[in-house]
Amino acid sequence: MQTAQSKRSTLKLAALVLAGLAVAGLAACGKKEEAAPAKALVVGTDAAYAPFESQDAQGNIVGFDIDVVKAIAANQGLEVKFVNTPWEGIFNTLAQGDRDLLVSAITITAERKQTMDFSNPYFDAKQLIAVAEKSTVSKFADLKTLKVGVQTGTTGDDVVQGLLGKDSANIKRFESTPLALKELEAGGVQAVVADNGVVENYVNNNANFKFKTVSDDSFTPEQYGIAVRKGNTELLEKINKGLAAIKADGTYDKIHAQWFGGKK
């Protein structure tokens, strides 16, 4: 049996414990919870398409597209991580959720819009023909009987199919446009049809190959867009908002000048 004094001691101790718990509870309530770090958006890009996306000597992914997305992300407070993704399967990585968005000189087409959503256009493009300097090719129709190199699954592939036929043996398909241009250098094809920015960049940086470019008014103007999964309106709105902002404040023009000079 407890004495009166021991009862008083027990009650005092209990009071101290309860007071301590109350103070701890108040401290916990007053403490700000640290926000979880933002998860980086995974950006798929086929880094074999200079000057839009390529790898530098250190293996870093660089290019016009890369800088545009980085600027959009900075404007919208987004984190982005670029992952080199082969063109042939790039759209599947988006559909399966392995990539959050794609930027890879992707032409906006009605067919592609059926399975993915696109940002507002950020670059105007068109097809361009590359041939040997001594070639007599002067227009697209001149390729009718020639062996033509294209990158598989691109709009260049589509337009050449329209001229030569979908199953023509004269269409030589490659994993990348630079590989097609290498084949032109080797004489395996007599022409290459691809996006103008890539063709011009390659020809200008490989003067020893003695190529020339041929344009044709029959080529439909194209526009590049940033692709997101179908229905991802929240991300799409942020991309469009950021794109509009960097165009308005001059950031886009600076990026363009860096990769293409003053030509627009």
Short mmCIF file of C-alpha atoms in Angstrom, two decimals:
data_model
loop_
_atom_site.label_atom_id
_atom_site.label_comp_id
_atom_site.label_asym_id
_atom_site.label_seq_id
_atom_site.Cartn_x
_atom_site.Cartn_y
_atom_site.Cartn_z
CA MET A 1 0.00 0.00 0.00
CA GLN A 2 1.36 3.47 -1.01
CA THR A 3 1.86 6.19 1.55
CA ALA A 4 0.43 9.66 1.00
CA GLN A 5 3.90 10.96 0.18
CA SER A 6 4.53 8.25 -2.42
CA LYS A 7 1.13 8.94 -4.00
CA ARG A 8 2.02 12.61 -4.30
CA SER A 9 5.34 11.71 -5.94
CA THR A 10 3.63 9.40 -8.41
CA LEU A 11 1.07 12.04 -9.37
CA LYS A 12 3.82 14.62 -9.79
CA LEU A 13 5.79 12.33 -12.06
CA ALA A 14 2.69 11.58 -14.15
CA ALA A 15 2.01 15.29 -14.52
CA LEU A 16 5.56 15.90 -15.72
CA VAL A 17 5.27 13.10 -18.29
CA LEU A 18 1.98 14.45 -19.62
CA ALA A 19 3.42 17.96 -19.83
CA GLY A 20 6.41 16.65 -21.76
CA LEU A 21 4.15 14.80 -24.20
CA ALA A 22 2.05 17.93 -24.72
CA VAL A 23 5.15 20.04 -25.49
CA ALA A 24 6.43 17.39 -27.89
CA GLY A 25 3.02 17.29 -29.58
CA LEU A 26 2.97 21.05 -30.01
CA ALA A 27 6.49 21.01 -31.40
CA ALA A 28 5.54 18.32 -33.88
CA CYS A 29 2.48 20.29 -34.96
CA GLY A 30 4.52 23.43 -35.41
CA LYS A 31 7.27 21.74 -37.43
CA LYS A 32 7.02 22.27 -41.20
CA GLU A 33 7.11 19.10 -43.20
CA GLU A 34 9.80 19.12 -45.87
CA ALA A 35 8.38 18.79 -49.38
CA ALA A 36 9.44 15.70 -51.27
CA PRO A 37 11.85 16.49 -54.09
CA ALA A 38 10.14 16.84 -57.46
CA LYS A 39 10.44 13.77 -59.63
CA ALA A 40 12.33 14.48 -62.84
CA LEU A 41 10.37 14.05 -66.05
CA VAL A 42 12.02 11.49 -68.31
CA VAL A 43 12.52 12.91 -71.80
CA GLY A 44 13.12 10.50 -74.67
CA THR A 45 15.27 11.69 -77.56
CA ASP A 46 17.14 9.94 -80.38
CA ALA A 47 20.54 11.58 -79.93
CA ALA A 48 21.71 11.00 -83.50
CA TYR A 49 20.06 13.95 -85.20
CA ALA A 50 22.40 16.94 -84.95
CA PRO A 51 21.90 19.83 -84.52
CA PHE A 52 18.60 18.96 -82.80
CA GLU A 53 19.95 16.22 -80.52
CA SER A 54 23.29 14.44 -80.43
CA GLN A 55 25.99 13.39 -77.98
CA ASP A 56 29.13 15.42 -77.36
CA ALA A 57 32.60 14.00 -76.71
CA GLN A 58 31.71 13.43 -73.05
CA GLY A 59 28.51 11.57 -73.90
CA ASN A 60 26.23 14.42 -72.85
CA ILE A 61 23.04 14.86 -74.87
CA VAL A 62 23.09 18.31 -76.46
CA GLY A 63 21.30 20.20 -79.21
CA PHE A 64 18.62 22.69 -80.13
CA ASP A 65 15.73 20.50 -78.95
CA ILE A 66 17.50 19.81 -75.68
CA ASP A 67 18.06 23.48 -74.92
CA VAL A 68 14.46 24.34 -75.80
CA VAL A 69 13.07 21.74 -73.39
CA LYS A 70 15.53 22.78 -70.68
CA ALA A 71 14.37 26.40 -71.05
CA ILE A 72 10.70 25.39 -70.93
CA ALA A 73 11.36 23.26 -67.83
CA ALA A 74 13.22 26.09 -66.07
CA ASN A 75 10.35 28.49 -66.81
CA GLN A 76 7.78 26.07 -65.40
CA GLY A 77 9.81 24.82 -62.44
CA LEU A 78 10.10 21.30 -63.83
CA GLU A 79 12.98 18.84 -63.53
CA VAL A 80 13.91 16.92 -66.69
CA LYS A 81 16.18 13.98 -67.43
CA PHE A 82 17.13 13.18 -71.04
CA VAL A 83 17.46 9.55 -72.08
CA ASN A 84 18.92 8.50 -75.43
CA THR A 85 16.16 6.47 -77.09
CA PRO A 86 16.41 4.82 -80.55
CA TRP A 87 13.95 6.30 -83.01
CA GLU A 88 12.52 2.96 -84.07
CA GLY A 89 10.93 2.36 -80.67
CA ILE A 90 10.69 5.88 -79.31
CA PHE A 91 6.90 6.21 -79.56
CA ASN A 92 6.37 2.91 -77.74
CA THR A 93 8.41 4.16 -74.77
CA LEU A 94 5.97 7.06 -74.45
CA ALA A 95 2.85 4.90 -74.77
CA GLN A 96 4.16 2.40 -72.20
CA GLY A 97 4.99 5.10 -69.65
CA ASP A 98 8.77 4.69 -69.80
CA ARG A 99 9.08 8.29 -71.02
CA ASP A 100 7.05 11.29 -69.89
CA LEU A 101 7.64 13.29 -73.05
CA LEU A 102 9.55 13.10 -76.30
CA VAL A 103 11.58 15.73 -78.11
CA SER A 104 13.39 14.46 -81.18
CA ALA A 105 12.63 16.65 -84.21
CA ILE A 106 9.22 14.97 -84.29
CA THR A 107 6.97 16.21 -87.06
CA ILE A 108 3.36 16.73 -86.02
CA THR A 109 1.18 14.56 -88.25
CA ALA A 110 -2.48 13.57 -88.20
CA GLU A 111 -1.51 9.90 -87.85
CA ARG A 112 0.74 10.51 -84.84
CA LYS A 113 -1.89 12.70 -83.17
CA GLN A 114 -4.15 9.66 -82.97
CA THR A 115 -1.87 8.01 -80.39
CA MET A 116 -0.13 10.95 -78.66
CA ASP A 117 -0.64 14.64 -77.96
CA PHE A 118 1.63 17.40 -79.21
CA SER A 119 2.64 20.78 -77.90
CA ASN A 120 2.25 23.86 -80.03
CA PRO A 121 4.83 23.80 -82.86
CA TYR A 122 8.31 24.98 -81.93
CA PHE A 123 10.18 24.57 -85.25
CA ASP A 124 9.30 24.82 -88.96
CA ALA A 125 10.89 22.22 -91.22
CA LYS A 126 10.67 20.66 -94.66
CA GLN A 127 12.22 17.77 -96.52
CA LEU A 128 15.49 18.27 -98.37
CA ILE A 129 17.40 16.12 -100.84
CA ALA A 130 21.11 15.41 -100.50
CA VAL A 131 23.05 14.16 -103.53
CA ALA A 132 26.64 14.02 -104.74
CA GLU A 133 27.96 17.36 -105.98
CA LYS A 134 28.13 16.08 -109.58
CA SER A 135 24.60 14.65 -109.56
CA THR A 136 22.15 15.89 -112.19
CA VAL A 137 19.22 15.68 -109.77
CA SER A 138 17.42 19.02 -109.70
CA LYS A 139 13.99 18.07 -108.33
CA PHE A 140 12.26 15.37 -106.32
CA ALA A 141 10.82 13.63 -109.39
CA ASP A 142 14.37 12.93 -110.60
CA LEU A 143 14.70 10.35 -107.82
CA LYS A 144 12.08 8.10 -109.43
CA THR A 145 14.63 5.58 -110.75
CA LEU A 146 17.37 6.06 -108.15
CA LYS A 147 18.29 4.31 -104.92
CA VAL A 148 17.22 6.64 -102.12
CA GLY A 149 18.24 6.51 -98.47
CA VAL A 150 15.82 7.47 -95.68
CA GLN A 151 15.52 7.06 -91.94
CA THR A 152 12.97 4.39 -91.07
CA GLY A 153 9.58 5.66 -89.94
CA THR A 154 10.21 9.34 -90.67
CA THR A 155 8.28 11.75 -92.85
CA GLY A 156 11.18 11.48 -95.30
CA ASP A 157 10.42 7.78 -95.56
CA ASP A 158 6.76 8.63 -96.18
CA VAL A 159 7.37 11.10 -99.02
CA VAL A 160 9.82 8.78 -100.79
CA GLN A 161 7.27 5.97 -100.57
CA GLY A 162 4.84 8.29 -102.30
CA LEU A 163 7.23 8.68 -105.23
CA LEU A 164 8.81 5.24 -105.51
CA GLY A 165 6.08 3.06 -104.00
CA LYS A 166 5.77 1.63 -100.50
CA ASP A 167 7.48 -1.65 -101.34
CA SER A 168 10.08 -0.30 -103.75
CA ALA A 169 13.43 -2.06 -103.55
CA ASN A 170 15.08 1.28 -104.31
CA ILE A 171 14.18 2.66 -100.87
CA LYS A 172 17.04 1.96 -98.48
CA ARG A 173 16.07 2.44 -94.83
CA PHE A 174 18.47 3.23 -92.01
CA GLU A 175 18.26 3.67 -88.24
CA SER A 176 19.37 7.29 -88.51
CA THR A 177 19.76 10.01 -91.12
CA PRO A 178 23.56 10.26 -90.59
CA LEU A 179 23.80 6.54 -91.44
CA ALA A 180 21.84 7.17 -94.64
CA LEU A 181 24.18 10.04 -95.50
CA LYS A 182 27.19 7.82 -94.83
CA GLU A 183 25.74 5.38 -97.36
CA LEU A 184 25.44 8.24 -99.85
CA GLU A 185 29.12 8.97 -99.28
CA ALA A 186 29.96 5.31 -99.90
CA GLY A 187 27.89 5.21 -103.10
CA GLY A 188 25.34 2.72 -101.78
CA VAL A 189 22.50 5.16 -102.49
CA GLN A 190 22.29 8.04 -104.96
CA ALA A 191 20.26 10.39 -102.82
CA VAL A 192 18.99 10.90 -99.28
CA VAL A 193 15.74 12.59 -98.32
CA ALA A 194 15.41 13.90 -94.76
CA ASP A 195 14.56 16.98 -92.70
CA ASN A 196 16.34 20.11 -93.91
CA GLY A 197 17.95 21.04 -90.60
CA VAL A 198 19.73 17.70 -90.27
CA VAL A 199 20.74 17.47 -93.94
CA GLU A 200 22.10 21.02 -94.01
CA ASN A 201 24.03 20.48 -90.78
CA TYR A 202 25.62 17.29 -92.11
CA VAL A 203 26.53 18.74 -95.51
CA ASN A 204 27.98 21.90 -93.96
CA ASN A 205 30.11 19.92 -91.53
CA ASN A 206 31.35 17.35 -94.06
CA ALA A 207 32.56 19.50 -96.95
CA ASN A 208 35.11 16.83 -97.93
CA PHE A 209 32.25 14.54 -99.00
CA LYS A 210 31.26 16.99 -101.77
CA PHE A 211 27.50 16.86 -101.32
CA LYS A 212 24.92 19.36 -102.45
CA THR A 213 21.31 19.88 -101.42
CA VAL A 214 18.25 20.13 -103.64
CA SER A 215 14.95 21.61 -102.49
CA ASP A 216 11.58 20.99 -104.11
CA ASP A 217 8.36 22.98 -103.87
CA SER A 218 6.34 19.77 -103.75
CA PHE A 219 7.53 19.06 -100.20
CA THR A 220 4.85 19.93 -97.66
CA PRO A 221 5.97 22.30 -94.88
CA GLU A 222 6.29 20.49 -91.54
CA GLN A 223 6.33 21.53 -87.89
CA TYR A 224 7.98 19.89 -84.91
CA GLY A 225 6.21 19.39 -81.62
CA ILE A 226 6.97 17.99 -78.16
CA ALA A 227 5.00 14.78 -77.64
CA VAL A 228 3.28 13.64 -74.43
CA ARG A 229 1.04 10.67 -73.68
CA LYS A 230 -2.49 10.95 -74.99
CA GLY A 231 -4.65 12.79 -72.48
CA ASN A 232 -1.83 14.20 -70.33
CA THR A 233 -3.33 17.69 -70.47
CA GLU A 234 -1.65 18.92 -67.28
CA LEU A 235 1.86 18.39 -68.63
CA LEU A 236 0.88 19.61 -72.09
CA GLU A 237 -0.44 22.88 -70.67
CA LYS A 238 2.80 23.47 -68.78
CA ILE A 239 4.87 22.79 -71.88
CA ASN A 240 2.79 25.16 -74.00
CA LYS A 241 2.88 27.84 -71.31
CA GLY A 242 6.66 27.53 -71.00
CA LEU A 243 7.14 27.52 -74.77
CA ALA A 244 5.09 30.71 -75.14
CA ALA A 245 7.09 32.33 -72.33
CA ILE A 246 10.54 31.57 -73.79
CA LYS A 247 9.40 32.83 -77.19
CA ALA A 248 8.10 36.04 -75.62
CA ASP A 249 11.20 36.81 -73.54
CA GLY A 250 13.76 36.15 -76.30
CA THR A 251 15.17 32.91 -74.86
CA TYR A 252 13.98 30.87 -77.84
CA ASP A 253 15.65 33.24 -80.32
CA LYS A 254 18.95 32.99 -78.44
CA ILE A 255 18.81 29.19 -78.53
CA HIS A 256 17.96 29.24 -82.23
CA ALA A 257 20.84 31.60 -83.00
CA GLN A 258 23.24 29.36 -81.07
CA TRP A 259 22.42 26.28 -83.16
CA PHE A 260 21.41 27.77 -86.52
CA GLY A 261 22.96 31.23 -86.62
CA GLY A 262 20.76 34.09 -87.75
CA LYS A 263 18.85 31.97 -90.25
CA LYS A 264 15.21 31.22 -89.33
#
